[in-house]
Short mmCIF file of C-alpha atoms in Angstrom, two decimals:
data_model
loop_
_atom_site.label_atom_id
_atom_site.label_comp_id
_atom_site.label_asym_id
_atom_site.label_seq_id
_atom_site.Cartn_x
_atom_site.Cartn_y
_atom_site.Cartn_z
CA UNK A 93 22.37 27.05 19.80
CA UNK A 94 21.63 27.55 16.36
CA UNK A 95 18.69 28.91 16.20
CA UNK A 96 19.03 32.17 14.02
CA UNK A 97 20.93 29.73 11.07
CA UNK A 98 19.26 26.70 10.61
CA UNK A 99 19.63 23.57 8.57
CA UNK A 100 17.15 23.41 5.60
CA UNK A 101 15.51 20.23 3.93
CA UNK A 102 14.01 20.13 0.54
CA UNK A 103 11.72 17.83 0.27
CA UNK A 104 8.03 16.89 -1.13
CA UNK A 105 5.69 15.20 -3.26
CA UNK A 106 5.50 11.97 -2.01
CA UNK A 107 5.77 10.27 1.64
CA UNK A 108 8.49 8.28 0.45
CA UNK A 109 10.48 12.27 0.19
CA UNK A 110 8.67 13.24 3.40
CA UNK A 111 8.84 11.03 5.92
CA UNK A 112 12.68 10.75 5.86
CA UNK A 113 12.76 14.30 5.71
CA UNK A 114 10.48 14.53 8.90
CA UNK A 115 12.13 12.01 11.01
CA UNK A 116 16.19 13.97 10.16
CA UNK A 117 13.94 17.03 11.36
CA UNK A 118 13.26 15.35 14.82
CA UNK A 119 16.56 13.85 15.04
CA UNK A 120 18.54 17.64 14.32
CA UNK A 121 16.27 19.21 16.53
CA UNK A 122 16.79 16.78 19.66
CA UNK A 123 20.45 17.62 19.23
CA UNK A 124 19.24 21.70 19.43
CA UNK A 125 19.71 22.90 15.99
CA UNK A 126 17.19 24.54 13.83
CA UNK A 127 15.21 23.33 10.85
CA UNK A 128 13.38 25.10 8.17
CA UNK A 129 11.41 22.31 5.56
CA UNK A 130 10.94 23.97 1.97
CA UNK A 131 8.41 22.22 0.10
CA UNK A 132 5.99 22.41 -2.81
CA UNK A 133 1.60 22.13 -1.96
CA UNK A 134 2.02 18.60 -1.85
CA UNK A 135 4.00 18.44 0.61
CA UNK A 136 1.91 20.66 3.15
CA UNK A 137 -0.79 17.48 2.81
CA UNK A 138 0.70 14.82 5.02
CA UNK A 139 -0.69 14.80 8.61
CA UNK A 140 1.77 15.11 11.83
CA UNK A 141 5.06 15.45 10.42
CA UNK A 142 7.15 18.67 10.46
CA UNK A 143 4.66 19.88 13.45
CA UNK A 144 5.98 22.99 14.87
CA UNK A 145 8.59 23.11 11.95
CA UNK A 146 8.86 26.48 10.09
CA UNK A 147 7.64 25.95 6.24
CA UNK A 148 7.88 28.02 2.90
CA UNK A 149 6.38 26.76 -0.22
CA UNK A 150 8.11 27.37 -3.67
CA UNK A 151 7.09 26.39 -6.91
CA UNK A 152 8.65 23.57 -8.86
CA UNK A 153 7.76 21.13 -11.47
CA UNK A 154 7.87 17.92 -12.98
CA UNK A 155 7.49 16.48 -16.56
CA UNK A 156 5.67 13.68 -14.98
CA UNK A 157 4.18 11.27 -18.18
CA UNK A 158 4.20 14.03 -20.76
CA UNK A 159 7.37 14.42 -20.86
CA UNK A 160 8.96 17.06 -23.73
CA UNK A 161 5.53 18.88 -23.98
CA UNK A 162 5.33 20.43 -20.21
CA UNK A 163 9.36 21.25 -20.85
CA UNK A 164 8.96 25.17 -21.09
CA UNK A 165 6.35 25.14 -18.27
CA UNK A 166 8.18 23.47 -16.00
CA UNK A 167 11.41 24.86 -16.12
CA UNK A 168 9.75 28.33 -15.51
CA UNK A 169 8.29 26.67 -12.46
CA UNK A 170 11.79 25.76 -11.13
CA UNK A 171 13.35 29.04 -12.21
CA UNK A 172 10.64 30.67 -9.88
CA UNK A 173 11.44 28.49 -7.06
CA UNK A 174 14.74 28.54 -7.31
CA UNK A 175 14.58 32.67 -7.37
CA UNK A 176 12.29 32.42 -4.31
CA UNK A 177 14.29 30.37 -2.66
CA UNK A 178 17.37 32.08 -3.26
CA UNK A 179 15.29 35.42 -1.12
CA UNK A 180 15.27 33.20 1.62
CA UNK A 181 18.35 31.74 2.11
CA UNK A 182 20.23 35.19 2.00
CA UNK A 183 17.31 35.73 5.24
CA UNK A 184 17.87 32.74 6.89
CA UNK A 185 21.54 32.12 6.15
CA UNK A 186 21.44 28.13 6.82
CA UNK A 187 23.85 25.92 7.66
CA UNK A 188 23.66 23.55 5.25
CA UNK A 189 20.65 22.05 2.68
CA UNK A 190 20.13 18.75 2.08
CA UNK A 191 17.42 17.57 -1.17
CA UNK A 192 15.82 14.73 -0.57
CA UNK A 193 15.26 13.48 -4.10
CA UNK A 194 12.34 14.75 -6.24
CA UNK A 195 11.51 17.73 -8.35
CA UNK A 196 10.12 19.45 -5.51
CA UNK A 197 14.10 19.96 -3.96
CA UNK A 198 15.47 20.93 -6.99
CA UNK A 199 14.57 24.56 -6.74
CA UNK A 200 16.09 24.74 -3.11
CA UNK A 201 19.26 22.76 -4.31
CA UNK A 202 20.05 24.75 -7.34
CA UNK A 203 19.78 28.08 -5.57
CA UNK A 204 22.46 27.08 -2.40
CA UNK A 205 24.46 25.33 -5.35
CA UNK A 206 24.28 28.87 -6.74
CA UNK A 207 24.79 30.69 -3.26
CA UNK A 208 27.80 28.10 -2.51
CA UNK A 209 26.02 26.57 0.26
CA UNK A 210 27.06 23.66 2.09
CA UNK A 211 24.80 21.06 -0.02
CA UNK A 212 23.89 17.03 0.10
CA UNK A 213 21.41 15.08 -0.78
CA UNK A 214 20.06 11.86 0.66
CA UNK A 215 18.50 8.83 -1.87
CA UNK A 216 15.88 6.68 -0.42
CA UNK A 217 15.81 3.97 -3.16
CA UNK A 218 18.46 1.35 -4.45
CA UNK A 219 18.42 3.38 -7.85
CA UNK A 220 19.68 6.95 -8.10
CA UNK A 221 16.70 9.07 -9.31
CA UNK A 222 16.63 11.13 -12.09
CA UNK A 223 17.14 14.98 -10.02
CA UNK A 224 19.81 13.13 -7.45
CA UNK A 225 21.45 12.62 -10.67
CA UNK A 226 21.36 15.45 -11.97
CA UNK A 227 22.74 17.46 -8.62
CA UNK A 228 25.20 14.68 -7.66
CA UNK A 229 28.13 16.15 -9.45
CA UNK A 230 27.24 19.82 -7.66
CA UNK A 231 26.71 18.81 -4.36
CA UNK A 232 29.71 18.07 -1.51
CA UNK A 233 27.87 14.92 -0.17
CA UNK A 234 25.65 12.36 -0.59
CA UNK A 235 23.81 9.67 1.81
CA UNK A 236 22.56 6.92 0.48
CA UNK A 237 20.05 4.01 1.81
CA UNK A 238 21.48 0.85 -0.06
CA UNK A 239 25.40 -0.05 -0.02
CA UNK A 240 24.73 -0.43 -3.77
CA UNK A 241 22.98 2.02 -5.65
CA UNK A 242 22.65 1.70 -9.61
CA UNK A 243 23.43 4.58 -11.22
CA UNK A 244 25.41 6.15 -8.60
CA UNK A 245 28.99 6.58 -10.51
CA UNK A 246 32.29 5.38 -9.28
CA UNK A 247 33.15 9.25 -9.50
CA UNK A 248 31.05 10.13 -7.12
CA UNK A 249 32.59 7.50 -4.13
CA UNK A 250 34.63 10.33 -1.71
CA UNK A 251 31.75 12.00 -1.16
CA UNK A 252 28.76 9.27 -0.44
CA UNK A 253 28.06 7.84 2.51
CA UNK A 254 25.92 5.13 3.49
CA UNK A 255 23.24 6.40 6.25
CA UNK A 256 20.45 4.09 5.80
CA UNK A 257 16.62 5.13 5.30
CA UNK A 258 15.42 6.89 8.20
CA UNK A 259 12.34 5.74 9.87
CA UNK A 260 9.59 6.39 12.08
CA UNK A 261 10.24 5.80 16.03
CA UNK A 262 7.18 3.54 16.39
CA UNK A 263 8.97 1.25 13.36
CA UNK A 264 12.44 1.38 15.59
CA UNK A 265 10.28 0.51 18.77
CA UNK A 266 8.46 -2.12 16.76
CA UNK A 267 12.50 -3.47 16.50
CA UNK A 268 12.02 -4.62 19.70
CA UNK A 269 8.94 -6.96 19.68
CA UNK A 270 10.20 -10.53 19.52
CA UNK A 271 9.12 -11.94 16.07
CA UNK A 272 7.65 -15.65 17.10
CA UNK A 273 7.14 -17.59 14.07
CA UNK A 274 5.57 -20.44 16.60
CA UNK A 275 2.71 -18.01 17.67
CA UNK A 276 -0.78 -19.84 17.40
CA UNK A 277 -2.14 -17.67 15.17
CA UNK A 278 -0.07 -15.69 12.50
CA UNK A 279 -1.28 -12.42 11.04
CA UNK A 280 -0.69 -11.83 7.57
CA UNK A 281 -0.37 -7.92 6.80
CA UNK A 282 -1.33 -6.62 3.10
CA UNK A 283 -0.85 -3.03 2.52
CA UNK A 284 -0.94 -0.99 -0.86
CA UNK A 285 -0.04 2.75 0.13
CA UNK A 286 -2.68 5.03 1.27
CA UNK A 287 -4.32 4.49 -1.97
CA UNK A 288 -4.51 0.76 -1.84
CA UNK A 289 -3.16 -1.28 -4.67
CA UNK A 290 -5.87 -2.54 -6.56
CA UNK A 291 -3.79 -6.16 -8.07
CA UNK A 292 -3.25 -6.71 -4.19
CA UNK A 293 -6.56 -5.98 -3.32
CA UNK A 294 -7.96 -8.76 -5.98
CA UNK A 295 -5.17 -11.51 -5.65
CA UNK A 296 -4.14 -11.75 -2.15
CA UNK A 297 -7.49 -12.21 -0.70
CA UNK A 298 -7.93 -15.24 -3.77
CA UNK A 299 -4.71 -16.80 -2.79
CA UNK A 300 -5.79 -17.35 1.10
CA UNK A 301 -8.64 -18.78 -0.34
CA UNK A 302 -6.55 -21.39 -2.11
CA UNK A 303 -4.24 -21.95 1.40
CA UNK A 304 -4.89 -25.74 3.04
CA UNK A 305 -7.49 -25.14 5.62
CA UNK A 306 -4.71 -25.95 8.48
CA UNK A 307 -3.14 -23.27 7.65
CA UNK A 308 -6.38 -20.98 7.19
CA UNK A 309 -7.14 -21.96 10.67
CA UNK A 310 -3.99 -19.87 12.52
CA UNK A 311 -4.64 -16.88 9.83
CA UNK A 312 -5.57 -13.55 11.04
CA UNK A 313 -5.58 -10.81 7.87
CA UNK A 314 -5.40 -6.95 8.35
CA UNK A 315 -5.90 -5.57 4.74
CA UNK A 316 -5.30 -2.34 3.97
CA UNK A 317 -7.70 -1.52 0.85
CA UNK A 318 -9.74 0.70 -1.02
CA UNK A 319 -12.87 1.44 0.34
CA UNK A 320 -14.46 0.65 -3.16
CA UNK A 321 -12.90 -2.83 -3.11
CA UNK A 322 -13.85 -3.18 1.20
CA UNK A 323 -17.25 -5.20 0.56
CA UNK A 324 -15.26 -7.93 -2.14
CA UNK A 325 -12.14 -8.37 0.02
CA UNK A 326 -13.82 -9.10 2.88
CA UNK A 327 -16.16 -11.33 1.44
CA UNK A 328 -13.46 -13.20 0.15
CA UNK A 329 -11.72 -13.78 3.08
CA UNK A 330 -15.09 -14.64 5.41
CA UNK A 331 -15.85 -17.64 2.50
CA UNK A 332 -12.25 -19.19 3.16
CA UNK A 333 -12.98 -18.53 6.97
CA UNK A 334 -10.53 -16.29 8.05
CA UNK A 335 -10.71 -13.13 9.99
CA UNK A 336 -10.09 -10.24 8.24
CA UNK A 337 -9.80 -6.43 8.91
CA UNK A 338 -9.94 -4.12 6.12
CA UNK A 339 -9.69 -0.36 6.30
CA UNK A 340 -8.97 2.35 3.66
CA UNK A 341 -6.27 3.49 6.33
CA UNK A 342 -4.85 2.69 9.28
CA UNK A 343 -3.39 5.62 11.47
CA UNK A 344 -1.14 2.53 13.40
CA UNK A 345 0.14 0.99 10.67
CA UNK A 346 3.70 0.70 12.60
CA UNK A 347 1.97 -1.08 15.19
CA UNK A 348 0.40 -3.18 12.36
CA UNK A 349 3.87 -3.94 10.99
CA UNK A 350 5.00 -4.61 14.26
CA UNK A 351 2.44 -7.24 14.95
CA UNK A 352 2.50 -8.96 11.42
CA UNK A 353 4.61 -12.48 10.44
CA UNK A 354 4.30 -11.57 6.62
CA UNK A 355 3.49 -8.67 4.98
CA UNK A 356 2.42 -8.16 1.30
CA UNK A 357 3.25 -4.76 0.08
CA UNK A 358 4.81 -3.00 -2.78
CA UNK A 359 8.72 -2.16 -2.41
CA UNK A 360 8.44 1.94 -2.36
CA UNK A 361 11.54 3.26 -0.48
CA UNK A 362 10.05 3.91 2.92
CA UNK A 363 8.07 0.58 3.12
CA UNK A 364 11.16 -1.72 2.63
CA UNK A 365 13.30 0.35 5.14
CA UNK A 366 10.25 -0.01 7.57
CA UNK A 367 10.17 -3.59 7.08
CA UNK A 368 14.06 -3.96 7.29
CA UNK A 369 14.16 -2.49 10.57
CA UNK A 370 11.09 -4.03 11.90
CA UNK A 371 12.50 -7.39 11.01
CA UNK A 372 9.34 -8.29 9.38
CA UNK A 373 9.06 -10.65 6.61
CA UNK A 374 7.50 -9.69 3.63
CA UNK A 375 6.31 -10.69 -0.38
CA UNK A 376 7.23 -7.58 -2.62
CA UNK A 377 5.57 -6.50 -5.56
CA UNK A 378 7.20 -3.95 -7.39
CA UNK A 379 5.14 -1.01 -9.53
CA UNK A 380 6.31 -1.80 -12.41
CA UNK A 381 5.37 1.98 -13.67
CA UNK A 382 8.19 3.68 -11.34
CA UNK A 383 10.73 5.06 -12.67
CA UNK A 384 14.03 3.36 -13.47
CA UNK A 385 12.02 0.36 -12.22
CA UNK A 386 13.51 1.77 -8.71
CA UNK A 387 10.88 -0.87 -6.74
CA UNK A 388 12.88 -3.97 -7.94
CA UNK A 389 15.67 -2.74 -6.86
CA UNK A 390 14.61 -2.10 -3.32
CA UNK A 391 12.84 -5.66 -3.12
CA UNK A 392 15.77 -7.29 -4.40
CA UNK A 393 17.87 -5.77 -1.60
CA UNK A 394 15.58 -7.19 1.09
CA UNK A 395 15.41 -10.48 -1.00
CA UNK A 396 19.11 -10.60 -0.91
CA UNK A 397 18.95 -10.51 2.68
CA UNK A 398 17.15 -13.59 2.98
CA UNK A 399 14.13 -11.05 4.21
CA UNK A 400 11.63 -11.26 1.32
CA UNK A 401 10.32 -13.10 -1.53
CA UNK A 402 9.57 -10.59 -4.94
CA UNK A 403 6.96 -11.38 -7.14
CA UNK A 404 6.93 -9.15 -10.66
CA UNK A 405 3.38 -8.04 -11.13
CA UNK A 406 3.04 -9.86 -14.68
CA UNK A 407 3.50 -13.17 -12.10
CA UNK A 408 1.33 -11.89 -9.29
CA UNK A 409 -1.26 -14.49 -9.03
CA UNK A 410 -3.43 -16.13 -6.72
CA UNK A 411 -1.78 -19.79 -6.93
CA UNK A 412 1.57 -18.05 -6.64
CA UNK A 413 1.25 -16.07 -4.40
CA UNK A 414 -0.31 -18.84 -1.86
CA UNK A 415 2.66 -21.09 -3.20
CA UNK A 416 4.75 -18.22 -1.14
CA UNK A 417 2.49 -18.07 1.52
CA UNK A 418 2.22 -21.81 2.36
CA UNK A 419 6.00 -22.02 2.05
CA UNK A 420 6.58 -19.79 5.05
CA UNK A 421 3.42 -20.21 7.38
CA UNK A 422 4.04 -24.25 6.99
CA UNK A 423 7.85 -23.90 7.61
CA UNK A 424 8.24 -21.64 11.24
CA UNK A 425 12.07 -21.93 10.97
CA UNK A 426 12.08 -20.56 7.26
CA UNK A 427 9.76 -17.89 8.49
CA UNK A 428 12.09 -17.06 11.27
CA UNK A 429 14.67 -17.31 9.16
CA UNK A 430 13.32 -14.62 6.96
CA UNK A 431 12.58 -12.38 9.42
CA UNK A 432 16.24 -12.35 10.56
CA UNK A 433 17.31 -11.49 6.90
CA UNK A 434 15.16 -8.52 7.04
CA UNK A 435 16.18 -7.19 10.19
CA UNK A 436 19.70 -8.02 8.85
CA UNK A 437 19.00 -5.31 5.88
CA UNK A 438 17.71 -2.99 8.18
CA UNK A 439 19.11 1.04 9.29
CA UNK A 440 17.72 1.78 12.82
CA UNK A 441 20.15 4.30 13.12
CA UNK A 442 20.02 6.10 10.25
CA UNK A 443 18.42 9.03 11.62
CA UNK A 444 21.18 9.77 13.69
CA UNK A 445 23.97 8.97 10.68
CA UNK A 446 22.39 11.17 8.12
CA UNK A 447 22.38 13.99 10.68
CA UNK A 448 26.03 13.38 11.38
CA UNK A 449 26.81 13.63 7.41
CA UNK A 450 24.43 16.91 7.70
CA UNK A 451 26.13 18.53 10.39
CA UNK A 452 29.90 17.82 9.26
CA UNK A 453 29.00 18.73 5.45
CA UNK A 454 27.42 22.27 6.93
CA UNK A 455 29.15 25.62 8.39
CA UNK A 456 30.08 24.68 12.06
CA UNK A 457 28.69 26.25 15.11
#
């Protein structure tokens, strides 16, 4: 149908850009259309998404931490991918492009700005970030995953839209899995990022040591670590005698999500959306190093919803952390009740609403 013009995504860096970017790929091309991902080397690194997707690399840059100092560098590094990508939009003569946040989309974004393209962008987090803001006032629409987003100006109201985060299928099947709060034995799911989180890898296991041994009893862990920290976790949780599984990383972490009763995470983008729609409750720990402290933000939108509790790191401790814990797995109606407020909060559809804003905002068929 549209094969010879297709819709392009911008997108990189980081799975939080990615995977929202891969799952509006699947959803455009179920309804026939063509997709084209441009990306920077990062985002060529992520396993199984975009498969079968045609991909061009151009270069961009960030100032990352040193700020000023890279300046010249990296503008020269967007200037080069936006020239590049200008060459292949006059080739491919898309339909539309929509950035997904990130220095790696400006390049694409600046050069259909500069083509007069049909252009959006979509923001994952609960805080406008810092190249959304910048391409806001050029762009015809935006999609947004919170009904509030700071820093997103009144001016800019016409033209948002609230899509919701998209999400993996396996988290929209995991949707489906009754959440039973009553269950014998509970699981309790900590996950840091494929990195791990090193505070989570030290406190949580300490603060099911300090549960009361009834509760230690129904607890099943699956903790999703460093492989430096493996041998200490699970040491920690075989002394306080409960099960554990620890892995650097799990390839069915859905199905992990799926299966949990609380999970202990940080509050990136993609992870709250995931728990949202899952229905899964959860005990958020922002980074406090992102920028515009977007992670509070997102946890605070879950908490809001009745569907999390958010602990700052400079309070993430053992004894309060098993304060939150003993709160829910000794109270099955206040853990049920949680888990309602995050499925409340959650965007199962948002897939299929982000490629509606794509496909009215581009050149019709």
């Amino acid at each position: 149908m549209t094969a010879n013009r297709p819709y392009i995504l911008a997108a990189g860096g980081t799975g939080g850009h990615m995977v929202p970017a891969h799952v509006l790929a699947l959803e455009l091309k179920a309804r026939g259309h063509a997709v084209h991902l441009v990306t920077d080397t990062r985002g060529l690194r992520f396993p199984g998404l975009f498969e079968g997707v045609p991909r061009t690399v151009v270069d961009s840059g960030s100032p990352g931490r040193s700020g000023w100092k890279s300046a010249p560098g990296v503008a020269l590094s967007i200037w080069r991918g936006r020239s590049a990508a200008r060459k292949l939009f006059r080739d491919l003569k898309p339909r539309a492009v929509i950035g997904f946040g990130g220095y790696p989309a400006l390049p694409s974004l600046l050069a259909a700005v500069s083509l007069k393209l049909p252009t959006l962008i979509h923001e994952q987090n609960a805080v406008l970030g810092r190249v959304n803001r910048f391409l806001a006032p050029r762009v015809r629409a935006i999609g947004t995953s919170y009904a509030s987003v700071r820093r997103l100006i009144p001016g800019w109201a016409a033209k948002t839209t609230l899509t919701g985060n998209p999400v993996r299928a396996e988290i929209i099947a995991a949707r489906a899995i009754a959440f039973d709060a009553d269950a014998p034995r509970l699981l309790l799911l900590v996950t840091g990022g494929s990195q791990g989180a090193a505070i989570l890898n030290t406190v949580v296991p300490a603060a099911v040591a300090l549960l009361p041994e009834t509760l230690r009893a129904r607890l099943s862990v699956v903790h999703q670590g460093r492989d430096e920290d493996a041998a200490h976790i699970g040491e920690t949780y075989r002394a306080a005698g409960v099960a554990a599984q620890t892995q650097a990383y799990f390839t069915d972490l859905p199905a992990q999500i799926a299966a949990a009763h609380i999970v202990v995470a940080r509050s990136g983008a993609s992870t709250v959306a995931e728990l949202a729609v899952a229905g899964r409750p959860a005990i958020l720990v922002p980074l406090p190093i992102a920028t515009d402290d977007h992670q509070t933000d997102n946890a605070q939108g879950l908490a809001a919803a009745g569907g999390a509790i958010v602990i700052p790191q400079p309070r993430f401790n053992a004894e309060v952390v098993a304060q939150a814990l003993t709160a829910w797995l000794s109270d099955p109606k206040a853990l049920a009740a949680a888990a309602a407020g995050a499925r409340s909060a959650g965007h199962p559809d948002a897939a299929a609403r982000l490629a509606d804003l794509v496909i009215s905002t581009g050149y019709p068929s």
